Amino acid sequence: MNTQVDRIRRSNHLSLLSTGLALLIAFILLMVHQYVVGRSLMLEELHTEAAIIGANSTAALAFNDAKAAQETINAVRLTPRITGGALYRADGGQLASLSDTGWSFPEHLSIAREDGTRKLYEVPAETRYGMFDGVLREDIQVEGTRVGTLLLHVSFSWLYWRMFEYAVGVLGIATVALALAYRLTSGLRRRMVRAEEQLEQLAFYDPVTGLANRRLFERELRQAVARTARERTGSALLFVDVDDFKKVNDSLGHAVGDQALKMIGERMMAVLRAGDVVARLGGDEFAVILYGIGDPESAARVARLMIEAIADPLPTQPTPSHVGLSIGVLLLPADDNDPTVLLRRADMAMYVAKTHGKNCFHFFSEDIDARVRNELQLEAGLRQALFEGGGGLWVAYQPQLSALTHQLVGVEALARWQRDDGSQVTPGEFIPVAEQTGLISELGDWVLSQVCRDLAILRASGFELPKVSVNVSSRQLLRGSSLVDHFCETIGRFGESFGRFEFELTESALMEEGGAAVLEAFHKAGFSLSIDDFGTGYSSLGYLKRFQVSEIKIDQSFVCDLPEDGESAAIITAVIQMSHALNLTVVAEGVETQAQAEFLRACGCDVLQGYLLGRPMPPAQLMLYLEELSAPR
Ligand code: C2E
Ligand code: CA
Ligand code: CA
């Protein structure tokens, strides 16, 4: 802040100096001009005056009347610029003279040279002016004949005095003008510097917390990397994400959310050292540079202190907020100096801390790096597959059979991806990547189109599927009801009937903000809804009723231990009973053994799906499967 004040002061001084200099030059030019004009005007006046005195002296000259001549000469006293005068006859002899300053006029005007009829006189032969005084010569003529000469001694002190007065006046005005200009411009400048400061604040600081923003942080990080290399003292980069911050925003509103972020920033600052840097990168993400960190233990200690600092509830109104911190720690120096890369690594470590149950810290390691690199590769590959003609992607269909009649009630469409090198990537690998990167939206669209194409192929071969279940990720629901519009448009384009499509959503979708509206749109469009992986999430039957769900799928984890595991058996029995009471169809997933199938059938489970009944398979294989299924036993 002090440097800003200095800057204002320095710039004010500079502008004052330059204005003063400009005024000084203007002043000098003005004075020169004033001198030249004043002097020539004065001389002009003096010549006029000399002519008048000369004219008044003609009679005295004609009669050689020294007394009259003296009287005429005495009249010069009336003019302050004339300090003396002398009148000479035509022969050069002095008739009368007067001198107030002691300047002595010559007794005779001496003859310079003979020039025919006229005699010319010297001393002074002509009007001569010095710096401070001068002699003005006026030849007195009567009808073209010189009858005498008048010499006047003139003083310029009057001119200088006038100029001095003028200069004082001008300088006075200039000083006042300069003072006024200084006041005005310094005010303006102060405002400009303040505006500059505000711009800088906007460009480099986060308005909510007052901390550095990402831009400034990346710059600081670059400097930290250089300093760490130069001084050989380690440092640490911390990527901090606030756990459950969404809850604060959702329950107390964004204004309180902002206050909470500010408090979090302040609490973090409180446990750091003076030279350390804290920034808000955006949303609920912060980053910290710790200087002078020689070993992982020191970094861990600070990370722990930060977590403890946030442990006490934040005093937000009307209710306090409980949040935690997930921190990724990266020790510097690292093998890369790019701030973006370093931040991403710390971010990766933070991500691992999050998956380890939040409110903890995790160090970046090569394993994490390898994992994230793999994910980046997957993303690039998936992007290529999706946007360059769907290469390598296909859809597998897994039959769903009636537990009672063993007839096909539908199939579940499952995405498959074979890479260019022939290797299969499992959905367990690529679906989470697609969800994280947002590619799930494009993937979901592609799967639905492909299902429509496959249905047409199956129909051409005489197979009409009663129902197809398509998985929809919670992330896709973020598109709102436009997702449903898009699905309707796709299905309509292929001429398929809407009633044949069922969409599988996880329980979390029911709880998502805005999820309700999308589910309503699905229902209105005539699609049936199924709740996938039931039992692993909120398991709220109340929600199922509210959202007009028609089917639940009991998660494999309950089926796999059947029938031995009493707990699973009890849960399944209860879920089936409650679902039936709510008029919901129950599908059991992951049925691998005859014993499991028997148990489920006995419990009243409606539909079975699993390796026992058929693995997910390509359309061509599905045709053979369907043929076999319908063949009489
Ligand atoms: P999910 O929706 O629960 O799909 C059932 C998974 O269980 C499938 O795995 C299927 O191959 C597997 N499975 C079926 N029967 C058995 C069995 O008897 N034993 C065992 N151990 N597993 C069985 P898959 O195909 O690897 O898919 C995994 C997950 O990927 C799916 O779980 C689903 O959540 C997601 N997924 C797959 N395709 C898509 C898709 O097109 N869109 C979206 N959003 N998610 C998809
Ligand atoms: Ca599913
Ligand atoms: Ca499932």
XYZ file of C-alpha atoms and ligand atoms in Angstrom:
681
model
C 0.000 0.000 0.000
C 2.889 2.288 0.842
C 4.338 1.871 -2.596
C 1.023 3.055 -4.032
C 1.199 6.247 -1.952
C 4.790 6.740 -3.063
C 3.736 6.251 -6.627
C 1.013 8.885 -6.347
C 3.456 11.275 -4.694
C 6.218 10.670 -7.210
C 3.905 11.024 -10.162
C 2.457 14.251 -8.675
C 5.910 15.721 -8.217
C 6.879 14.776 -11.700
C 3.817 16.368 -13.216
C 4.355 19.509 -11.116
C 7.943 19.738 -12.264
C 7.095 19.278 -15.933
C 4.239 21.816 -15.762
C 6.548 24.281 -13.978
C 9.184 23.855 -16.644
C 6.678 24.390 -19.434
C 5.393 27.524 -17.699
C 8.953 28.828 -17.259
C 9.699 28.447 -20.961
C 6.419 30.161 -21.819
C 7.283 32.931 -19.354
C 10.727 33.560 -20.892
C 9.283 33.682 -24.406
C 6.565 36.045 -23.211
C 9.112 38.371 -21.591
C 11.312 38.432 -24.706
C 8.265 39.264 -26.784
C 7.203 41.911 -24.282
C 10.671 43.461 -24.343
C 10.879 43.611 -28.134
C 7.383 45.061 -28.517
C 7.718 47.453 -25.528
C 11.067 48.789 -26.683
C 10.002 49.403 -30.267
C 6.805 51.102 -29.092
C 8.777 53.280 -26.701
C 11.258 54.285 -29.410
C 8.439 55.103 -31.768
C 6.931 57.388 -29.109
C 10.330 58.995 -28.408
C 10.838 59.752 -32.083
C 7.416 61.394 -32.245
C 8.263 63.418 -29.137
C 11.655 64.469 -30.614
C 9.893 65.590 -33.787
C 7.496 67.761 -31.716
C 10.348 69.305 -29.668
C 12.300 69.870 -32.885
C 9.311 71.627 -34.462
C 8.925 73.800 -31.333
C 12.614 74.769 -31.526
C 12.677 76.142 -35.092
C 11.955 79.742 -34.015
C 14.661 79.699 -31.296
C 17.106 78.268 -33.872
C 16.169 80.838 -36.505
C 16.763 83.725 -34.055
C 19.647 81.987 -32.257
C 17.634 82.623 -29.083
C 19.404 80.597 -26.355
C 16.807 81.456 -23.711
C 13.850 80.296 -25.791
C 15.854 77.208 -26.785
C 16.539 76.428 -23.088
C 12.813 76.753 -22.301
C 11.917 74.354 -25.078
C 14.608 71.892 -23.931
C 13.373 72.139 -20.333
C 10.042 70.734 -21.549
C 11.698 67.274 -21.874
C 11.452 67.018 -18.087
C 7.754 66.291 -18.581
C 8.637 62.960 -20.158
C 10.172 60.552 -17.618
C 11.784 58.468 -20.355
C 13.899 61.481 -21.509
C 16.639 62.392 -19.017
C 18.330 65.170 -20.950
C 18.537 67.043 -24.233
C 20.677 69.466 -26.236
C 19.840 71.706 -29.181
C 22.500 72.491 -31.812
C 22.526 75.085 -34.493
C 23.075 74.101 -38.105
C 26.829 74.815 -37.733
C 27.096 72.283 -34.880
C 27.353 74.825 -31.998
C 25.308 74.045 -28.894
C 22.417 76.450 -28.217
C 20.952 74.936 -25.072
C 21.209 71.722 -23.044
C 19.783 70.000 -20.024
C 20.915 66.817 -18.276
C 19.264 65.248 -15.187
C 21.636 62.308 -15.003
C 24.912 64.110 -15.492
C 25.299 62.813 -19.013
C 27.298 65.477 -20.856
C 26.308 66.526 -24.343
C 29.235 67.638 -26.587
C 29.694 71.372 -26.983
C 29.957 70.953 -30.772
C 28.771 68.314 -33.122
C 31.984 67.607 -35.016
C 32.009 67.373 -38.815
C 32.593 63.887 -40.173
C 33.199 64.451 -43.831
C 32.519 66.843 -46.669
C 29.778 65.579 -49.013
C 29.074 68.189 -51.676
C 26.649 70.743 -50.337
C 25.729 68.987 -47.077
C 27.744 68.624 -43.983
C 27.176 65.512 -41.949
C 27.701 65.466 -38.259
C 29.017 62.751 -36.031
C 28.902 62.132 -32.286
C 26.384 60.990 -32.389
C 25.994 60.674 -36.110
C 22.864 58.671 -35.626
C 20.501 57.516 -32.964
C 22.317 55.039 -30.721
C 20.858 52.903 -28.004
C 22.598 50.802 -25.403
C 21.113 48.365 -22.899
C 20.028 50.934 -20.321
C 20.169 54.273 -22.109
C 20.835 55.852 -25.481
C 21.024 59.014 -27.530
C 18.333 59.889 -30.016
C 19.221 62.294 -32.786
C 16.622 64.336 -34.647
C 17.663 66.698 -37.446
C 15.363 69.710 -37.503
C 14.339 70.651 -40.991
C 12.502 73.635 -42.334
C 11.331 73.251 -45.952
C 13.899 70.551 -46.621
C 16.862 72.458 -45.071
C 18.477 71.343 -41.845
C 18.295 74.232 -39.443
C 19.550 72.463 -36.378
C 19.885 69.158 -34.512
C 18.255 67.883 -31.385
C 19.958 65.270 -29.214
C 17.926 63.571 -26.527
C 19.348 61.294 -23.845
C 16.817 58.579 -23.165
C 16.701 56.018 -20.350
C 15.229 52.516 -20.650
C 14.882 52.011 -16.891
C 11.246 52.921 -17.273
C 10.804 50.045 -19.783
C 12.598 47.660 -17.441
C 10.554 48.785 -14.524
C 7.354 48.213 -16.510
C 8.651 44.807 -17.563
C 9.504 43.977 -13.993
C 5.962 44.849 -12.912
C 4.609 42.796 -15.783
C 6.840 39.839 -14.886
C 5.712 39.941 -11.255
C 2.077 39.975 -12.407
C 2.574 37.100 -14.824
C 4.543 35.071 -12.289
C 1.842 35.641 -9.710
C -0.862 34.428 -12.081
C 1.292 31.469 -13.191
C 1.935 30.418 -9.593
C -1.743 30.508 -8.761
C -2.524 28.592 -11.961
C 0.164 26.029 -11.168
C -1.080 25.551 -7.636
C -4.616 25.090 -8.903
C -3.496 22.684 -11.625
C -1.470 20.734 -9.067
C -4.440 20.393 -6.791
C -6.698 19.324 -9.624
C -4.306 16.864 -11.238
C -3.146 15.353 -7.982
C -6.781 14.619 -7.109
C -7.296 13.149 -10.535
C -4.128 11.145 -10.322
C -5.072 9.798 -6.929
C -8.343 8.652 -8.395
C -6.563 7.102 -11.366
C -4.124 5.212 -9.175
C -7.027 4.028 -7.047
C -8.838 2.835 -10.181
C -5.663 1.064 -11.270
C -5.455 -0.552 -7.859
C -9.052 -1.684 -8.109
C -8.399 -3.157 -11.539
C -5.411 -5.016 -10.169
C -7.517 -6.209 -7.262
C -10.067 -7.569 -9.717
C -7.474 -9.166 -11.940
C -5.408 -10.831 -9.220
C -7.567 -11.157 -6.143
C -10.687 -13.081 -5.324
C -13.474 -10.646 -4.451
C -15.138 -13.039 -1.990
C -12.192 -13.875 0.262
C -9.736 -11.115 -0.648
C -7.148 -13.861 -1.221
C -5.032 -14.199 -4.365
C -6.863 -15.736 -7.313
C -5.717 -18.543 -9.592
C -3.872 -16.159 -11.902
C -1.804 -14.611 -9.158
C -1.317 -17.996 -7.520
C 0.145 -19.514 -10.685
C 2.546 -16.598 -10.862
C 3.497 -17.094 -7.199
C 3.914 -20.803 -7.788
C 6.297 -20.143 -10.669
C 8.342 -17.922 -8.361
C 8.192 -20.522 -5.592
C 9.571 -23.163 -7.955
C 12.442 -20.846 -8.931
C 13.127 -19.920 -5.316
C 13.076 -23.540 -4.201
C 15.628 -24.421 -6.886
C 17.809 -21.412 -6.084
C 17.824 -21.580 -2.313
C 17.665 -25.375 -2.104
C 15.053 -25.151 0.637
C 12.058 -27.310 -0.092
C 8.510 -26.041 -0.228
C 5.094 -27.630 -0.505
C 2.051 -27.073 -2.648
C -1.294 -27.850 -1.041
C -4.511 -28.244 -3.003
C -7.423 -27.770 -0.642
C -11.045 -28.647 -1.314
C -13.776 -27.878 1.182
C -15.839 -30.974 1.972
C -19.618 -30.706 1.860
C -19.517 -27.045 0.957
C -22.456 -27.555 -1.394
C -24.575 -28.244 1.676
C -23.743 -24.821 3.122
C -24.660 -23.114 -0.126
C -27.825 -25.156 -0.559
C -29.114 -24.729 2.967
C -28.007 -21.173 3.813
C -27.789 -19.518 0.411
C -24.897 -18.180 -1.607
C -24.374 -14.995 0.427
C -23.759 -17.021 3.592
C -21.739 -19.458 1.507
C -19.467 -16.583 0.536
C -19.101 -15.586 4.191
C -18.197 -19.162 5.033
C -15.529 -19.198 2.308
C -14.081 -16.000 3.751
C -13.957 -17.541 7.236
C -12.286 -20.665 5.860
C -9.668 -18.492 4.142
C -9.022 -16.569 7.363
C -8.710 -19.726 9.447
C -6.254 -21.227 7.018
C -4.218 -18.011 6.990
C -4.103 -18.065 10.777
C -2.130 -21.323 10.872
C 0.320 -20.361 8.128
C 3.548 -18.410 8.315
C 3.856 -14.838 7.092
C 5.580 -15.666 3.792
C 3.221 -18.500 2.812
C 0.687 -17.904 0.051
C -3.021 -18.760 0.131
C -5.298 -18.429 -2.871
C -8.843 -19.277 -3.763
C -8.763 -21.047 -7.092
C -12.518 -20.944 -7.557
C -15.631 -22.554 -6.085
C -14.648 -24.245 -2.850
C -11.061 -24.881 -3.923
C -8.060 -23.231 -2.305
C -4.336 -23.618 -2.819
C -1.421 -22.927 -0.513
C 2.331 -22.593 -0.940
C 4.339 -23.426 2.175
C 7.893 -22.132 2.124
C 10.823 -23.670 3.965
C 9.389 -27.194 4.104
C 12.290 -29.602 4.322
C 10.489 -32.907 4.831
C 7.063 -34.530 4.369
C 6.439 -34.456 8.149
C 6.501 -30.648 8.226
C 4.026 -30.451 5.336
C 1.817 -33.052 7.031
C 1.910 -31.044 10.263
C 0.667 -27.893 8.514
C -2.017 -29.857 6.626
C -3.195 -31.304 9.933
C -3.231 -27.839 11.533
C -5.350 -26.556 8.665
C -7.849 -29.395 9.036
C -8.011 -28.755 12.795
C -8.544 -25.036 12.189
C -11.694 -25.814 10.221
C -12.919 -28.489 12.625
C -14.846 -26.002 14.792
C -18.179 -25.148 13.154
C -18.147 -21.891 11.175
C -20.293 -19.243 12.913
C -22.688 -18.711 10.002
C -26.212 -17.385 10.478
C -28.792 -18.613 11.295
C -27.081 -21.977 11.854
C -23.377 -22.796 12.163
C -21.810 -24.732 9.280
C -19.798 -27.909 9.601
C -17.292 -28.406 6.847
C -14.006 -30.230 6.474
C -10.956 -30.044 4.250
C -9.538 -32.567 1.823
C -5.936 -31.677 1.076
C -3.560 -32.905 -1.608
C 0.098 -32.305 -0.827
C 2.871 -32.029 -3.398
C 6.449 -31.519 -2.266
C 8.690 -29.201 -4.267
C 11.046 -29.323 -6.081
C 9.348 -31.730 -8.489
C 10.459 -33.015 -11.886
C 8.163 -30.514 -13.602
C 8.074 -26.744 -13.205
C 4.820 -25.976 -14.986
C 2.364 -24.520 -12.429
C -0.574 -26.139 -14.229
C 1.036 -29.571 -13.994
C 1.992 -29.047 -10.338
C -1.497 -27.896 -9.430
C -3.002 -30.853 -11.250
C -0.794 -33.262 -9.319
C -1.761 -31.689 -6.002
C -5.375 -31.828 -7.195
C -4.985 -35.565 -7.917
C -3.660 -36.118 -4.413
C -6.617 -34.136 -3.036
C -8.957 -36.337 -5.048
C -7.446 -39.417 -3.396
C -7.873 -37.743 0.032
C -11.553 -37.251 -0.863
C -12.012 -40.885 -1.820
C -10.340 -41.868 1.480
C -13.276 -40.467 3.361
C -12.681 -36.695 3.251
C -11.345 -34.366 5.948
C -7.823 -35.699 5.550
C -4.731 -35.108 3.448
C -2.857 -37.242 0.980
C 0.561 -36.895 -0.596
C 0.978 -36.991 -4.339
C 2.756 -40.145 -5.497
C 3.804 -41.803 -8.724
C 0.922 -44.274 -8.327
C -1.565 -41.451 -8.325
C 0.205 -39.962 -11.296
C 0.019 -43.261 -13.197
C -3.644 -43.627 -12.361
C -4.478 -40.130 -13.497
C -2.365 -40.495 -16.613
C -4.300 -43.632 -17.412
C -7.558 -41.737 -16.909
C -6.364 -38.977 -19.203
C -5.509 -41.558 -21.836
C -8.906 -43.145 -21.415
C -10.549 -39.774 -21.813
C -8.611 -39.013 -24.993
C -9.421 -42.456 -26.410
C -13.072 -42.199 -25.483
C -13.298 -38.745 -26.986
C -11.795 -40.049 -30.190
C -14.130 -43.031 -30.240
C -17.184 -40.832 -29.652
C -16.398 -37.975 -31.959
C -14.747 -39.904 -34.746
C -17.556 -42.237 -35.691
C -17.925 -44.276 -32.516
C -14.965 -46.524 -33.417
C -14.593 -49.451 -31.023
C -17.812 -48.740 -29.129
C -20.657 -51.215 -29.180
C -23.600 -52.272 -27.050
C -23.992 -55.628 -25.328
C -27.408 -56.936 -24.339
C -28.048 -58.997 -21.241
C -31.319 -60.928 -21.089
C -33.781 -60.463 -18.256
C -36.023 -63.483 -17.759
C -39.228 -63.959 -15.833
C -38.464 -65.876 -12.636
C -41.666 -67.868 -13.015
C -42.078 -68.545 -16.718
C -38.432 -68.250 -17.760
C -39.563 -66.078 -20.649
C -37.683 -63.046 -21.908
C -39.110 -59.870 -20.405
C -36.398 -57.548 -21.679
C -32.697 -56.861 -22.095
C -30.319 -54.438 -20.428
C -28.148 -52.446 -22.810
C -24.552 -52.215 -21.572
C -21.872 -50.101 -23.227
C -18.708 -51.824 -24.452
C -15.464 -50.399 -25.729
C -12.696 -52.151 -27.584
C -9.622 -50.052 -28.185
C -7.743 -49.849 -31.485
C -5.139 -52.303 -30.160
C -7.889 -54.850 -29.557
C -7.891 -54.513 -25.756
C -11.242 -54.288 -23.980
C -11.820 -51.448 -21.545
C -14.406 -52.369 -18.935
C -17.340 -50.008 -18.212
C -16.054 -49.957 -14.645
C -13.005 -48.118 -16.027
C -14.439 -45.875 -18.708
C -17.850 -44.968 -17.253
C -16.364 -43.116 -14.223
C -13.949 -41.280 -16.549
C -16.850 -40.362 -18.837
C -18.783 -39.144 -15.798
C -15.891 -37.044 -14.483
C -15.201 -35.437 -17.830
C -18.819 -34.897 -18.822
C -18.391 -37.239 -21.814
C -21.121 -39.411 -20.300
C -23.653 -37.142 -21.960
C -22.340 -37.911 -25.452
C -21.813 -41.545 -24.547
C -25.414 -41.846 -23.305
C -26.706 -40.323 -26.539
C -24.554 -42.651 -28.576
C -25.732 -45.734 -26.640
C -29.400 -44.867 -27.187
C -28.873 -44.346 -30.934
C -26.952 -47.608 -31.177
C -29.722 -49.443 -29.307
C -32.206 -48.114 -31.885
C -29.969 -49.278 -34.737
C -29.574 -52.720 -33.140
C -33.349 -52.990 -32.597
C -33.828 -52.364 -36.324
C -31.277 -55.078 -37.191
C -32.976 -57.543 -34.817
C -36.387 -56.677 -36.263
C -35.079 -57.253 -39.784
C -34.159 -60.766 -38.644
C -37.566 -61.299 -37.108
C -36.795 -60.564 -33.460
C -38.891 -58.062 -31.596
C -37.631 -57.290 -28.092
C -40.338 -56.676 -25.475
C -38.275 -54.089 -23.554
C -34.805 -52.496 -23.503
C -33.310 -51.017 -20.343
C -30.784 -48.227 -20.871
C -28.552 -46.936 -18.072
C -28.619 -43.230 -17.306
C -25.956 -41.698 -15.097
C -26.887 -39.044 -12.530
C -24.522 -36.719 -14.314
C -26.723 -36.891 -17.433
C -29.672 -35.608 -15.430
C -27.879 -32.284 -15.086
C -29.107 -31.564 -18.603
C -32.581 -31.241 -17.137
C -35.673 -32.136 -19.125
C -33.850 -31.366 -22.383
C -32.250 -34.778 -21.851
C -35.695 -36.380 -22.139
C -36.522 -34.236 -25.178
C -33.314 -35.425 -26.795
C -34.087 -39.085 -26.027
C -37.616 -38.665 -27.454
C -36.186 -37.077 -30.581
C -33.693 -39.949 -31.074
C -36.255 -42.692 -30.519
C -38.782 -40.860 -32.722
C -36.207 -40.523 -35.494
C -35.712 -44.311 -35.544
C -39.483 -44.874 -35.415
C -39.320 -46.937 -32.220
C -42.147 -46.968 -29.688
C -41.464 -45.110 -26.425
C -43.159 -47.730 -24.273
C -40.469 -50.245 -25.102
C -37.790 -48.179 -23.389
C -36.945 -48.293 -19.731
C -34.287 -46.097 -18.144
C -32.228 -47.263 -15.194
C -31.252 -44.619 -12.676
C -29.482 -44.960 -9.360
C -31.113 -43.960 -6.105
C -28.941 -40.851 -5.877
C -30.762 -39.483 -8.938
C -33.926 -39.290 -6.861
C -32.189 -37.095 -4.319
C -30.435 -34.777 -6.788
C -31.567 -31.200 -6.941
C -33.688 -30.832 -10.062
C -33.728 -34.619 -10.445
C -37.429 -34.743 -9.646
C -38.336 -32.589 -12.640
C -36.347 -34.801 -15.017
C -37.869 -37.984 -13.634
C -41.285 -36.431 -14.076
C -40.393 -35.639 -17.700
C -39.309 -39.281 -18.287
C -42.602 -40.489 -16.887
C -44.663 -38.022 -18.903
C -42.913 -39.035 -22.113
C -44.145 -42.599 -21.524
C -40.873 -44.224 -20.470
C -40.698 -46.585 -17.544
C -38.162 -45.992 -14.807
C -36.093 -48.544 -12.947
C -33.983 -47.993 -9.860
C -30.591 -49.608 -10.331
C -28.354 -51.012 -7.584
C -31.188 -50.786 -5.077
C -29.990 -51.152 -1.508
C -26.626 -49.497 -1.969
C -27.873 -45.928 -1.652
C -30.643 -44.237 0.245
C -33.124 -47.125 -0.227
C -36.073 -44.875 0.342
C -39.236 -46.549 -0.750
C -41.117 -43.302 -0.170
C -39.147 -41.669 -2.951
C -39.879 -44.574 -5.300
C -43.577 -43.992 -4.910
C -43.292 -40.271 -5.371
C -41.341 -40.531 -8.601
C -43.601 -43.106 -10.246
C -40.882 -45.680 -10.576
C -42.086 -49.003 -11.969
C -39.193 -51.303 -11.142
C -36.325 -51.785 -8.725
C -33.184 -53.809 -9.315
C -31.751 -55.472 -6.227
C -28.028 -54.957 -6.255
C -25.713 -57.893 -6.971
C -24.040 -57.497 -3.584
C -27.198 -58.842 -1.907
C -27.627 -61.657 -4.441
C -24.077 -63.006 -4.461
C -24.184 -64.459 -0.938
C -27.540 -66.084 -1.315
C -28.977 -68.283 -0.068
C -26.498 -68.913 2.782
C -26.195 -65.379 4.065
C -29.147 -64.852 6.354
C -28.836 -61.085 6.440
C -28.940 -60.693 2.652
C -31.805 -63.143 2.496
C -33.755 -61.155 5.073
C -33.163 -57.871 3.270
C -34.174 -59.341 -0.079
C -37.323 -60.847 1.335
C -38.301 -57.550 2.957
C -37.526 -55.475 -0.136
C -39.550 -57.789 -2.372
C -42.522 -57.639 -0.046
C -42.435 -53.856 0.274
C -41.945 -53.372 -3.444
C -44.909 -55.545 -4.250
C -46.982 -53.559 -1.791
C -46.003 -50.469 -3.807
C -46.774 -52.247 -7.079
C -43.161 -52.334 -8.192
C -41.567 -55.072 -10.285
C -38.450 -56.552 -8.651
C -35.439 -57.561 -10.727
C -32.521 -59.395 -9.141
C -29.131 -58.666 -10.688
C -26.036 -60.855 -10.774
C -27.794 -64.201 -10.533
C -25.012 -66.717 -11.084
C -26.212 -69.931 -9.503
C -29.244 -72.135 -9.667
C -29.546 -71.889 -5.873
C -29.739 -68.119 -6.046
C -32.379 -68.321 -8.767
C -34.398 -70.816 -6.753
C -34.256 -68.694 -3.638
C -35.292 -65.531 -5.478
C -38.152 -67.270 -7.218
C -39.327 -68.619 -3.860
C -39.237 -65.104 -2.400
C -41.445 -63.832 -5.208
C -38.784 -61.974 -7.206
C -40.265 -61.157 -10.606
C -37.309 -60.999 -12.961
C -33.834 -62.544 -12.929
C -30.736 -61.211 -14.633
C -27.258 -62.673 -14.439
C -24.634 -64.947 -15.933
C -26.762 -67.970 -15.087
C -29.408 -66.789 -17.546
C -27.122 -65.153 -20.035
C -24.084 -62.882 -20.190
C -24.173 -59.486 -21.887
C -23.744 -60.297 -25.616
C -23.545 -58.629 -29.024
C -26.773 -58.480 -31.128
C -25.779 -61.380 -33.398
C -25.303 -63.651 -30.385
C -28.520 -62.369 -28.864
C -30.401 -63.620 -31.927
C -29.031 -67.145 -31.408
C -29.890 -66.858 -27.711
C -33.466 -65.825 -28.487
C -33.838 -68.618 -31.018
C -32.694 -71.144 -28.460
C -34.931 -69.681 -25.770
C -38.064 -69.923 -27.903
C -37.257 -73.428 -29.204
C -39.549 -76.078 -27.643
C -37.751 -78.102 -24.984
P -25.021 -52.027 -13.792
O -25.988 -51.117 -14.457
O -25.305 -52.443 -12.420
O -24.873 -53.231 -14.769
C -24.786 -54.560 -14.357
C -23.383 -55.029 -14.363
O -23.303 -56.318 -13.792
C -22.826 -55.154 -15.762
O -21.445 -54.867 -15.707
C -22.985 -56.617 -16.059
O -22.109 -57.110 -17.033
C -22.693 -57.200 -14.696
N -23.309 -58.520 -14.520
C -24.451 -58.994 -15.073
N -24.686 -60.224 -14.615
C -23.693 -60.536 -13.767
C -23.408 -61.709 -12.972
O -24.126 -62.695 -12.951
N -22.291 -61.647 -12.196
C -21.497 -60.563 -12.201
N -20.430 -60.588 -11.428
N -21.733 -59.452 -12.922
C -22.838 -59.463 -13.688
P -20.767 -53.959 -16.756
O -21.343 -54.208 -18.087
O -19.330 -54.102 -16.551
O -21.250 -52.510 -16.340
C -20.825 -51.961 -15.156
C -21.564 -50.695 -14.878
O -21.267 -49.727 -15.867
C -23.061 -50.834 -14.959
O -23.559 -51.369 -13.806
C -23.496 -49.451 -15.197
O -23.560 -48.759 -13.975
C -22.373 -48.880 -16.017
N -22.767 -48.856 -17.415
C -22.644 -49.799 -18.354
N -23.122 -49.369 -19.529
C -23.568 -48.111 -19.302
C -24.219 -47.114 -20.118
O -24.500 -47.300 -21.310
N -24.515 -45.931 -19.535
C -24.268 -45.692 -18.223
N -24.597 -44.533 -17.717
N -23.680 -46.598 -17.435
C -23.354 -47.788 -17.969
Ca -27.988 -51.083 -14.898
Ca -26.897 -52.590 -11.161
